[in-house]
PDB file of C-alpha atoms in Angstrom:
ATOM      1  CA  MET A   1     104.066 -41.011  11.998  1.00  0.00           C
ATOM      2  CA  LEU A   2     105.592 -38.802   9.095  1.00  0.00           C
ATOM      3  CA  ALA A   3     103.787 -41.440   6.760  1.00  0.00           C
ATOM      4  CA  LYS A   4     100.568 -41.486   8.984  1.00  0.00           C
ATOM      5  CA  ARG A   5     100.114 -37.642   8.555  1.00  0.00           C
ATOM      6  CA  VAL A   6     101.052 -37.873   4.894  1.00  0.00           C
ATOM      7  CA  GLY A   7      98.387 -40.272   4.365  1.00  0.00           C
ATOM      8  CA  LYS A   8      95.626 -38.219   6.370  1.00  0.00           C
ATOM      9  CA  ARG A   9      96.366 -35.363   3.933  1.00  0.00           C
ATOM     10  CA  ILE A  10      95.970 -37.416   1.056  1.00  0.00           C
ATOM     11  CA  GLN A  11      92.767 -38.886   2.059  1.00  0.00           C
ATOM     12  CA  LEU A  12      91.386 -35.003   2.979  1.00  0.00           C
ATOM     13  CA  LEU A  13      92.387 -33.947  -0.353  1.00  0.00           C
ATOM     14  CA  CYS A  14      90.484 -36.678  -2.272  1.00  0.00           C
ATOM     15  CA  VAL A  15      87.463 -35.826   0.058  1.00  0.00           C
ATOM     16  CA  THR A  16      87.008 -32.650  -0.723  1.00  0.00           C
ATOM     17  CA  GLY A  17      88.358 -33.196  -4.397  1.00  0.00           C
ATOM     18  CA  ALA A  18      85.374 -35.402  -4.852  1.00  0.00           C
ATOM     19  CA  LEU A  19      82.818 -32.756  -3.377  1.00  0.00           C
ATOM     20  CA  VAL A  20      84.036 -29.830  -5.599  1.00  0.00           C
ATOM     21  CA  GLY A  21      83.519 -32.138  -8.444  1.00  0.00           C
ATOM     22  CA  GLY A  22      80.438 -33.098  -7.637  1.00  0.00           C
ATOM     23  CA  LEU A  23      79.393 -29.427  -6.902  1.00  0.00           C
ATOM     24  CA  ALA A  24      80.404 -28.287 -10.388  1.00  0.00           C
ATOM     25  CA  LEU A  25      78.296 -31.421 -12.049  1.00  0.00           C
ATOM     26  CA  SER A  26      75.246 -30.343  -9.850  1.00  0.00           C
ATOM     27  CA  GLY A  27      75.399 -26.818 -10.484  1.00  0.00           C
ATOM     28  CA  GLY A  28      75.576 -26.504  -6.481  1.00  0.00           C
ATOM     29  CA  THR A  29      77.583 -24.092  -4.356  1.00  0.00           C
ATOM     30  CA  ALA A  30      79.795 -24.686  -1.558  1.00  0.00           C
ATOM     31  CA  GLY A  31      77.794 -24.217   1.615  1.00  0.00           C
ATOM     32  CA  ALA A  32      77.960 -25.112   5.696  1.00  0.00           C
ATOM     33  CA  ASP A  33      73.587 -26.501   5.073  1.00  0.00           C
ATOM     34  CA  PRO A  34      73.508 -29.744   6.056  1.00  0.00           C
ATOM     35  CA  VAL A  35      70.639 -30.399   3.979  1.00  0.00           C
ATOM     36  CA  ARG A  36      71.484 -28.499   0.786  1.00  0.00           C
ATOM     37  CA  ASP A  37      75.071 -30.238   1.076  1.00  0.00           C
ATOM     38  CA  ALA A  38      73.530 -34.237   1.718  1.00  0.00           C
ATOM     39  CA  GLY A  39      71.821 -33.715  -2.009  1.00  0.00           C
ATOM     40  CA  VAL A  40      75.111 -32.528  -3.722  1.00  0.00           C
ATOM     41  CA  ARG A  41      76.116 -35.219  -6.752  1.00  0.00           C
ATOM     42  CA  ALA A  42      76.320 -35.485 -10.398  1.00  0.00           C
ATOM     43  CA  LEU A  43      72.725 -34.964 -12.460  1.00  0.00           C
ATOM     44  CA  PRO A  44      71.818 -37.662 -14.893  1.00  0.00           C
ATOM     45  CA  ALA A  45      72.733 -36.929 -18.228  1.00  0.00           C
ATOM     46  CA  GLY A  46      69.965 -34.941 -19.878  1.00  0.00           C
ATOM     47  CA  VAL A  47      68.833 -33.285 -16.415  1.00  0.00           C
ATOM     48  CA  TYR A  48      69.870 -29.609 -15.846  1.00  0.00           C
ATOM     49  CA  PHE A  49      68.180 -29.273 -12.319  1.00  0.00           C
ATOM     50  CA  GLN A  50      65.949 -31.301  -9.556  1.00  0.00           C
ATOM     51  CA  ASP A  51      64.977 -30.704  -6.365  1.00  0.00           C
ATOM     52  CA  GLU A  52      63.753 -33.404  -4.220  1.00  0.00           C
ATOM     53  CA  GLY A  53      60.924 -31.788  -2.101  1.00  0.00           C
ATOM     54  CA  THR A  54      63.054 -29.119  -0.410  1.00  0.00           C
ATOM     55  CA  VAL A  55      63.658 -25.536   0.044  1.00  0.00           C
ATOM     56  CA  GLN A  56      67.586 -25.839   0.279  1.00  0.00           C
ATOM     57  CA  GLY A  57      68.006 -27.182  -3.451  1.00  0.00           C
ATOM     58  CA  TRP A  58      66.512 -23.493  -4.944  1.00  0.00           C
ATOM     59  CA  ALA A  59      68.811 -20.811  -6.024  1.00  0.00           C
ATOM     60  CA  ASN A  60      66.795 -18.204  -3.883  1.00  0.00           C
ATOM     61  CA  TYR A  61      67.379 -19.940  -0.605  1.00  0.00           C
ATOM     62  CA  PRO A  62      66.651 -18.565   2.361  1.00  0.00           C
ATOM     63  CA  GLN A  63      63.496 -17.803   0.370  1.00  0.00           C
ATOM     64  CA  LYS A  64      61.983 -14.777   1.804  1.00  0.00           C
ATOM     65  CA  PRO A  65      57.917 -15.037   0.979  1.00  0.00           C
ATOM     66  CA  GLN A  66      55.859 -11.325   1.161  1.00  0.00           C
ATOM     67  CA  LYS A  67      53.795 -10.382   3.527  1.00  0.00           C
ATOM     68  CA  GLN A  68      53.088 -13.531   6.087  1.00  0.00           C
ATOM     69  CA  GLY A  69      53.639 -15.975   3.644  1.00  0.00           C
ATOM     70  CA  VAL A  70      55.258 -19.422   4.244  1.00  0.00           C
ATOM     71  CA  ILE A  71      57.453 -21.706   2.691  1.00  0.00           C
ATOM     72  CA  ARG A  72      58.668 -24.811   4.364  1.00  0.00           C
ATOM     73  CA  ASN A  73      59.688 -28.300   4.328  1.00  0.00           C
ATOM     74  CA  VAL A  74      57.138 -30.806   5.408  1.00  0.00           C
ATOM     75  CA  THR A  75      56.839 -34.505   5.609  1.00  0.00           C
ATOM     76  CA  SER A  76      53.779 -34.749   4.698  1.00  0.00           C
ATOM     77  CA  PRO A  77      51.984 -34.929   2.482  1.00  0.00           C
ATOM     78  CA  ALA A  78      54.738 -36.134   0.001  1.00  0.00           C
ATOM     79  CA  TYR A  79      54.873 -37.462  -3.590  1.00  0.00           C
ATOM     80  CA  LYS A  80      58.161 -39.273  -2.749  1.00  0.00           C
ATOM     81  CA  GLY A  81      61.273 -39.511  -0.476  1.00  0.00           C
ATOM     82  CA  GLY A  82      59.348 -38.186   2.983  1.00  0.00           C
ATOM     83  CA  ASN A  83      59.300 -34.717   2.388  1.00  0.00           C
ATOM     84  CA  ALA A  84      57.704 -31.768  -0.144  1.00  0.00           C
ATOM     85  CA  ILE A  85      57.696 -27.836   0.088  1.00  0.00           C
ATOM     86  CA  GLU A  86      54.643 -26.065   1.658  1.00  0.00           C
ATOM     87  CA  ALA A  87      54.086 -22.951  -0.015  1.00  0.00           C
ATOM     88  CA  LYS A  88      51.713 -20.643   1.920  1.00  0.00           C
ATOM     89  CA  GLN A  89      49.995 -17.604   2.429  1.00  0.00           C
ATOM     90  CA  THR A  90      47.498 -15.695   4.148  1.00  0.00           C
ATOM     91  CA  TYR A  91      45.474 -12.833   3.584  1.00  0.00           C
ATOM     92  CA  ILE A  92      46.027  -9.839   5.700  1.00  0.00           C
ATOM     93  CA  ASN A  93      43.505  -7.603   4.489  1.00  0.00           C
ATOM     94  CA  GLU A  94      46.001  -5.495   2.477  1.00  0.00           C
ATOM     95  CA  GLY A  95      46.483  -5.180  -1.388  1.00  0.00           C
ATOM     96  CA  GLY A  96      49.442  -5.973  -3.108  1.00  0.00           C
ATOM     97  CA  GLY A  97      51.622  -9.352  -3.666  1.00  0.00           C
ATOM     98  CA  TYR A  98      50.997 -12.462  -2.104  1.00  0.00           C
ATOM     99  CA  HIS A  99      54.355 -14.778  -2.961  1.00  0.00           C
ATOM    100  CA  SER A 100      55.646 -17.528  -1.392  1.00  0.00           C
ATOM    101  CA  GLU A 101      58.003 -19.094  -4.077  1.00  0.00           C
ATOM    102  CA  THR A 102      60.998 -21.345  -4.872  1.00  0.00           C
ATOM    103  CA  VAL A 103      63.126 -20.008  -8.089  1.00  0.00           C
ATOM    104  CA  GLN A 104      65.839 -21.252 -10.206  1.00  0.00           C
ATOM    105  CA  ALA A 105      67.659 -18.349 -11.803  1.00  0.00           C
ATOM    106  CA  SER A 106      68.716 -18.594 -15.813  1.00  0.00           C
ATOM    107  CA  THR A 107      67.267 -21.932 -16.558  1.00  0.00           C
ATOM    108  CA  GLN A 108      66.504 -21.358 -20.341  1.00  0.00           C
ATOM    109  CA  ALA A 109      68.085 -19.543 -22.366  1.00  0.00           C
ATOM    110  CA  VAL A 110      66.320 -18.601 -26.453  1.00  0.00           C
ATOM    111  CA  GLY A 111      67.632 -20.901 -28.977  1.00  0.00           C
ATOM    112  CA  GLN A 112      66.888 -23.915 -25.991  1.00  0.00           C
ATOM    113  CA  ASP A 113      64.053 -26.902 -25.746  1.00  0.00           C
ATOM    114  CA  ARG A 114      63.469 -27.786 -21.811  1.00  0.00           C
ATOM    115  CA  TYR A 115      60.932 -29.971 -19.871  1.00  0.00           C
ATOM    116  CA  TYR A 116      60.017 -28.852 -16.607  1.00  0.00           C
ATOM    117  CA  GLY A 117      58.564 -31.523 -14.429  1.00  0.00           C
ATOM    118  CA  GLN A 118      56.989 -31.208 -10.654  1.00  0.00           C
ATOM    119  CA  ALA A 119      54.302 -33.087  -9.012  1.00  0.00           C
ATOM    120  CA  VAL A 120      51.463 -30.699  -6.800  1.00  0.00           C
ATOM    121  CA  TYR A 121      48.821 -30.921  -4.096  1.00  0.00           C
ATOM    122  CA  ILE A 122      46.188 -29.082  -2.984  1.00  0.00           C
ATOM    123  CA  ALA A 123      43.841 -30.129  -0.083  1.00  0.00           C
ATOM    124  CA  PRO A 124      41.214 -32.703   0.215  1.00  0.00           C
ATOM    125  CA  ASN A 125      39.082 -29.390   0.828  1.00  0.00           C
ATOM    126  CA  TRP A 126      40.398 -27.565  -1.362  1.00  0.00           C
ATOM    127  CA  GLN A 127      37.320 -24.837  -2.343  1.00  0.00           C
ATOM    128  CA  PHE A 128      37.480 -24.133  -6.037  1.00  0.00           C
ATOM    129  CA  HIS A 129      36.669 -20.302  -6.739  1.00  0.00           C
ATOM    130  CA  ASN A 130      36.870 -17.675  -9.551  1.00  0.00           C
ATOM    131  CA  GLN A 131      40.306 -16.292  -8.581  1.00  0.00           C
ATOM    132  CA  ASN A 132      43.716 -16.850 -10.402  1.00  0.00           C
ATOM    133  CA  VAL A 133      45.775 -19.103  -7.697  1.00  0.00           C
ATOM    134  CA  THR A 134      49.299 -19.654  -9.441  1.00  0.00           C
ATOM    135  CA  PHE A 135      51.413 -22.568  -8.462  1.00  0.00           C
ATOM    136  CA  GLN A 136      54.821 -22.035 -11.193  1.00  0.00           C
ATOM    137  CA  GLN A 137      55.577 -19.482 -13.802  1.00  0.00           C
ATOM    138  CA  TRP A 138      58.358 -18.473 -15.824  1.00  0.00           C
ATOM    139  CA  SER A 139      59.716 -14.542 -15.974  1.00  0.00           C
ATOM    140  CA  PRO A 140      61.732 -13.322 -18.075  1.00  0.00           C
ATOM    141  CA  GLU A 141      65.203 -11.866 -16.257  1.00  0.00           C
ATOM    142  CA  ASP A 142      66.435  -8.903 -17.539  1.00  0.00           C
ATOM    143  CA  PRO A 143      64.588  -6.773 -17.394  1.00  0.00           C
ATOM    144  CA  GLU A 144      61.837  -9.144 -15.336  1.00  0.00           C
ATOM    145  CA  GLY A 145      58.143  -9.357 -15.379  1.00  0.00           C
ATOM    146  CA  PRO A 146      55.356 -12.323 -15.462  1.00  0.00           C
ATOM    147  CA  TRP A 147      55.447 -14.364 -18.897  1.00  0.00           C
ATOM    148  CA  GLU A 148      53.810 -17.571 -18.743  1.00  0.00           C
ATOM    149  CA  LEU A 149      51.659 -18.554 -15.840  1.00  0.00           C
ATOM    150  CA  MET A 150      50.042 -21.810 -14.831  1.00  0.00           C
ATOM    151  CA  PHE A 151      47.166 -22.013 -12.053  1.00  0.00           C
ATOM    152  CA  ILE A 152      44.162 -23.033 -10.691  1.00  0.00           C
ATOM    153  CA  GLN A 153      40.981 -21.257 -11.198  1.00  0.00           C
ATOM    154  CA  ASN A 154      37.435 -22.598 -10.438  1.00  0.00           C
ATOM    155  CA  ASP A 155      38.349 -26.563 -10.928  1.00  0.00           C
ATOM    156  CA  GLU A 156      40.569 -26.083 -14.138  1.00  0.00           C
ATOM    157  CA  LEU A 157      44.011 -25.761 -14.788  1.00  0.00           C
ATOM    158  CA  ARG A 158      45.301 -22.993 -16.710  1.00  0.00           C
ATOM    159  CA  ILE A 159      47.736 -21.113 -18.322  1.00  0.00           C
ATOM    160  CA  GLY A 160      47.548 -17.829 -19.489  1.00  0.00           C
ATOM    161  CA  GLY A 161      50.220 -14.407 -19.522  1.00  0.00           C
ATOM    162  CA  SER A 162      51.359 -12.016 -21.430  1.00  0.00           C
ATOM    163  CA  GLY A 163      53.805 -14.442 -23.554  1.00  0.00           C
ATOM    164  CA  GLY A 164      50.487 -14.862 -25.586  1.00  0.00           C
ATOM    165  CA  PHE A 165      49.068 -18.264 -24.573  1.00  0.00           C
ATOM    166  CA  SER A 166      46.196 -19.094 -22.629  1.00  0.00           C
ATOM    167  CA  ALA A 167      43.721 -22.241 -22.322  1.00  0.00           C
ATOM    168  CA  ASN A 168      42.258 -24.338 -19.860  1.00  0.00           C
ATOM    169  CA  VAL A 169      44.358 -27.603 -19.808  1.00  0.00           C
ATOM    170  CA  ALA A 170      42.530 -30.028 -17.711  1.00  0.00           C
ATOM    171  CA  LYS A 171      39.915 -30.436 -14.782  1.00  0.00           C
ATOM    172  CA  VAL A 172      41.025 -30.999 -11.832  1.00  0.00           C
ATOM    173  CA  THR A 173      37.777 -31.535  -9.958  1.00  0.00           C
ATOM    174  CA  ASP A 174      38.788 -35.109  -8.976  1.00  0.00           C
ATOM    175  CA  LEU A 175      42.504 -34.190  -8.103  1.00  0.00           C
ATOM    176  CA  ARG A 176      41.857 -32.807  -4.316  1.00  0.00           C
ATOM    177  CA  GLY A 177      43.804 -34.320  -2.125  1.00  0.00           C
ATOM    178  CA  LYS A 178      46.162 -36.082  -4.898  1.00  0.00           C
ATOM    179  CA  TRP A 179      49.511 -35.572  -6.327  1.00  0.00           C
ATOM    180  CA  ILE A 180      49.010 -33.911  -9.822  1.00  0.00           C
ATOM    181  CA  ARG A 181      52.152 -34.941 -11.786  1.00  0.00           C
ATOM    182  CA  ILE A 182      52.458 -31.703 -14.683  1.00  0.00           C
ATOM    183  CA  VAL A 183      55.321 -31.671 -17.277  1.00  0.00           C
ATOM    184  CA  THR A 184      55.862 -28.225 -19.519  1.00  0.00           C
ATOM    185  CA  ARG A 185      57.857 -28.115 -22.590  1.00  0.00           C
ATOM    186  CA  LEU A 186      59.231 -24.693 -23.620  1.00  0.00           C
ATOM    187  CA  LYS A 187      61.247 -24.668 -27.292  1.00  0.00           C
ATOM    188  CA  PHE A 188      61.870 -20.839 -27.569  1.00  0.00           C
ATOM    189  CA  HIS A 189      62.509 -19.912 -31.388  1.00  0.00           C
ATOM    190  CA  ALA A 190      61.073 -17.469 -33.235  1.00  0.00           C
ATOM    191  CA  THR A 191      59.001 -19.727 -35.980  1.00  0.00           C
ATOM    192  CA  ASP A 192      59.514 -23.299 -34.722  1.00  0.00           C
ATOM    193  CA  GLY A 193      58.618 -22.904 -30.753  1.00  0.00           C
ATOM    194  CA  ALA A 194      56.580 -24.886 -28.931  1.00  0.00           C
ATOM    195  CA  ILE A 195      54.613 -25.149 -25.576  1.00  0.00           C
ATOM    196  CA  GLU A 196      53.228 -28.583 -24.717  1.00  0.00           C
ATOM    197  CA  ILE A 197      51.859 -29.923 -21.003  1.00  0.00           C
ATOM    198  CA  TRP A 198      51.160 -33.212 -19.709  1.00  0.00           C
ATOM    199  CA  VAL A 199      48.947 -34.363 -16.528  1.00  0.00           C
ATOM    200  CA  ASN A 200      49.506 -37.105 -15.394  1.00  0.00           C
ATOM    201  CA  GLY A 201      51.201 -38.806 -18.229  1.00  0.00           C
ATOM    202  CA  VAL A 202      48.308 -37.281 -20.908  1.00  0.00           C
ATOM    203  CA  LYS A 203      49.586 -34.767 -23.092  1.00  0.00           C
ATOM    204  CA  LYS A 204      46.684 -32.156 -22.738  1.00  0.00           C
ATOM    205  CA  TYR A 205      47.747 -29.463 -24.832  1.00  0.00           C
ATOM    206  CA  SER A 206      50.189 -28.374 -27.645  1.00  0.00           C
ATOM    207  CA  ARG A 207      51.128 -25.826 -29.573  1.00  0.00           C
ATOM    208  CA  THR A 208      53.911 -26.394 -32.185  1.00  0.00           C
ATOM    209  CA  GLY A 209      55.657 -24.742 -35.259  1.00  0.00           C
ATOM    210  CA  VAL A 210      54.950 -21.197 -33.705  1.00  0.00           C
ATOM    211  CA  THR A 211      56.554 -18.293 -32.178  1.00  0.00           C
ATOM    212  CA  VAL A 212      57.346 -18.918 -28.522  1.00  0.00           C
ATOM    213  CA  LEU A 213      60.021 -15.992 -27.289  1.00  0.00           C
ATOM    214  CA  PRO A 214      60.620 -14.386 -23.681  1.00  0.00           C
ATOM    215  CA  LYS A 215      59.051 -10.830 -24.523  1.00  0.00           C
ATOM    216  CA  THR A 216      61.803  -8.670 -22.526  1.00  0.00           C
ATOM    217  CA  SER A 217      64.800 -11.080 -22.283  1.00  0.00           C
ATOM    218  CA  LYS A 218      66.844 -13.631 -23.745  1.00  0.00           C
ATOM    219  CA  THR A 219      66.847 -15.937 -20.703  1.00  0.00           C
ATOM    220  CA  VAL A 220      63.960 -16.796 -18.120  1.00  0.00           C
ATOM    221  CA  ARG A 221      63.697 -18.398 -14.841  1.00  0.00           C
ATOM    222  CA  TRP A 222      61.393 -20.731 -13.199  1.00  0.00           C
ATOM    223  CA  SER A 223      59.418 -19.824 -10.314  1.00  0.00           C
ATOM    224  CA  SER A 224      57.373 -22.356  -8.271  1.00  0.00           C
ATOM    225  CA  GLY A 225      55.330 -21.898  -5.304  1.00  0.00           C
ATOM    226  CA  ILE A 226      51.695 -20.111  -4.689  1.00  0.00           C
ATOM    227  CA  TYR A 227      50.801 -17.032  -6.186  1.00  0.00           C
ATOM    228  CA  CYS A 228      47.128 -15.127  -5.216  1.00  0.00           C
ATOM    229  CA  THR A 229      47.068 -13.259  -7.476  1.00  0.00           C
ATOM    230  CA  GLY A 230      43.132 -12.315  -6.794  1.00  0.00           C
ATOM    231  CA  TRP A 231      44.087 -10.818  -3.560  1.00  0.00           C
ATOM    232  CA  ARG A 232      46.341  -7.959  -5.338  1.00  0.00           C
ATOM    233  CA  GLU A 233      42.733  -6.302  -5.061  1.00  0.00           C
ATOM    234  CA  ASN A 234      40.170  -8.088  -3.854  1.00  0.00           C
ATOM    235  CA  PRO A 235      39.702  -9.853  -0.759  1.00  0.00           C
ATOM    236  CA  PRO A 236      39.649 -13.887  -1.427  1.00  0.00           C
ATOM    237  CA  ALA A 237      36.476 -15.625  -2.836  1.00  0.00           C
ATOM    238  CA  GLY A 238      37.852 -18.641  -1.103  1.00  0.00           C
ATOM    239  CA  PRO A 239      39.466 -19.282   2.133  1.00  0.00           C
ATOM    240  CA  SER A 240      41.991 -16.727   3.365  1.00  0.00           C
ATOM    241  CA  GLU A 241      44.470 -19.016   3.904  1.00  0.00           C
ATOM    242  CA  LEU A 242      45.916 -21.580   1.233  1.00  0.00           C
ATOM    243  CA  SER A 243      48.735 -23.925   0.620  1.00  0.00           C
ATOM    244  CA  VAL A 244      49.852 -25.594  -2.453  1.00  0.00           C
ATOM    245  CA  PHE A 245      52.682 -28.435  -1.782  1.00  0.00           C
ATOM    246  CA  HIS A 246      55.291 -28.962  -4.283  1.00  0.00           C
ATOM    247  CA  ASP A 247      57.908 -32.289  -4.809  1.00  0.00           C
ATOM    248  CA  GLN A 248      59.812 -34.073  -7.575  1.00  0.00           C
ATOM    249  CA  ALA A 249      61.150 -30.687  -9.790  1.00  0.00           C
ATOM    250  CA  ARG A 250      63.355 -31.262 -12.408  1.00  0.00           C
ATOM    251  CA  ILE A 251      64.232 -29.581 -15.819  1.00  0.00           C
ATOM    252  CA  ALA A 252      65.289 -31.908 -18.531  1.00  0.00           C
ATOM    253  CA  ASN A 253      65.922 -32.324 -22.124  1.00  0.00           C
ATOM    254  CA  SER A 254      63.014 -35.228 -22.911  1.00  0.00           C
ATOM    255  CA  TYR A 255      59.601 -35.718 -21.167  1.00  0.00           C
ATOM    256  CA  ARG A 256      60.607 -38.885 -20.388  1.00  0.00           C
ATOM    257  CA  LEU A 257      63.382 -37.326 -17.720  1.00  0.00           C
ATOM    258  CA  ALA A 258      61.357 -34.560 -16.588  1.00  0.00           C
ATOM    259  CA  GLU A 259      58.330 -36.687 -15.555  1.00  0.00           C
ATOM    260  CA  PRO A 260      57.893 -37.130 -11.708  1.00  0.00           C
ATOM    261  CA  ALA A 261      56.880 -40.766 -12.000  1.00  0.00           C
ATOM    262  CA  ASN A 262      60.433 -41.462 -13.761  1.00  0.00           C
ATOM    263  CA  TRP A 263      62.699 -41.061 -10.892  1.00  0.00           C
TER     264      TRP A 263
END
């Protein structure tokens, strides 16, 4: 009997140690959520964060969308793995923020070079209009505030914000109802910085050898979801209910590792 009890105790210690080790490697925390715990494992070399389409995988879980916003796991549409995140907002005839977002804190510091990849989806009947619908952004943390945003406006994928980089990156006219793979490179440096963007495997924007620094902080966070920016001061130019779907999010040290098609 003593031998059996000792054996069971050793087995329990091994299982516990393996779980704690996996959490440390993945940057996770020990919690009771079975969905989150089921995904705990060591990340591949060169990968700093990844989420396979679940709200539980982000640092701000459980999320708190503004107003009547929703952010939830769905099984369709999904890019890979049979699940994705729906970020949804509904106009309620008042001003102010309309944000539904997942957030990962302190994803990059000055001096670092990172690649942010994810797949996004807008419905086949998405109505193009001249209001900014942001789906991801990078923000300084201390003090915090918007910096560089990526958004859909009319039938274009654009970037803009107080970071000083604004551009029409790509047309999305024929990409409604399809998963759009986007990888964004940010290299924070005073003279040799870089911002580069790939859409569906093609480099669409590149600025290198320039100043790229968050304006108020030495670190930034990565936020992903839906931000109906135009609704802050005006009623919707298009539908009063909008959703953007997200899947296969990853931060890595190379384009190859961050590209959603590669993992």
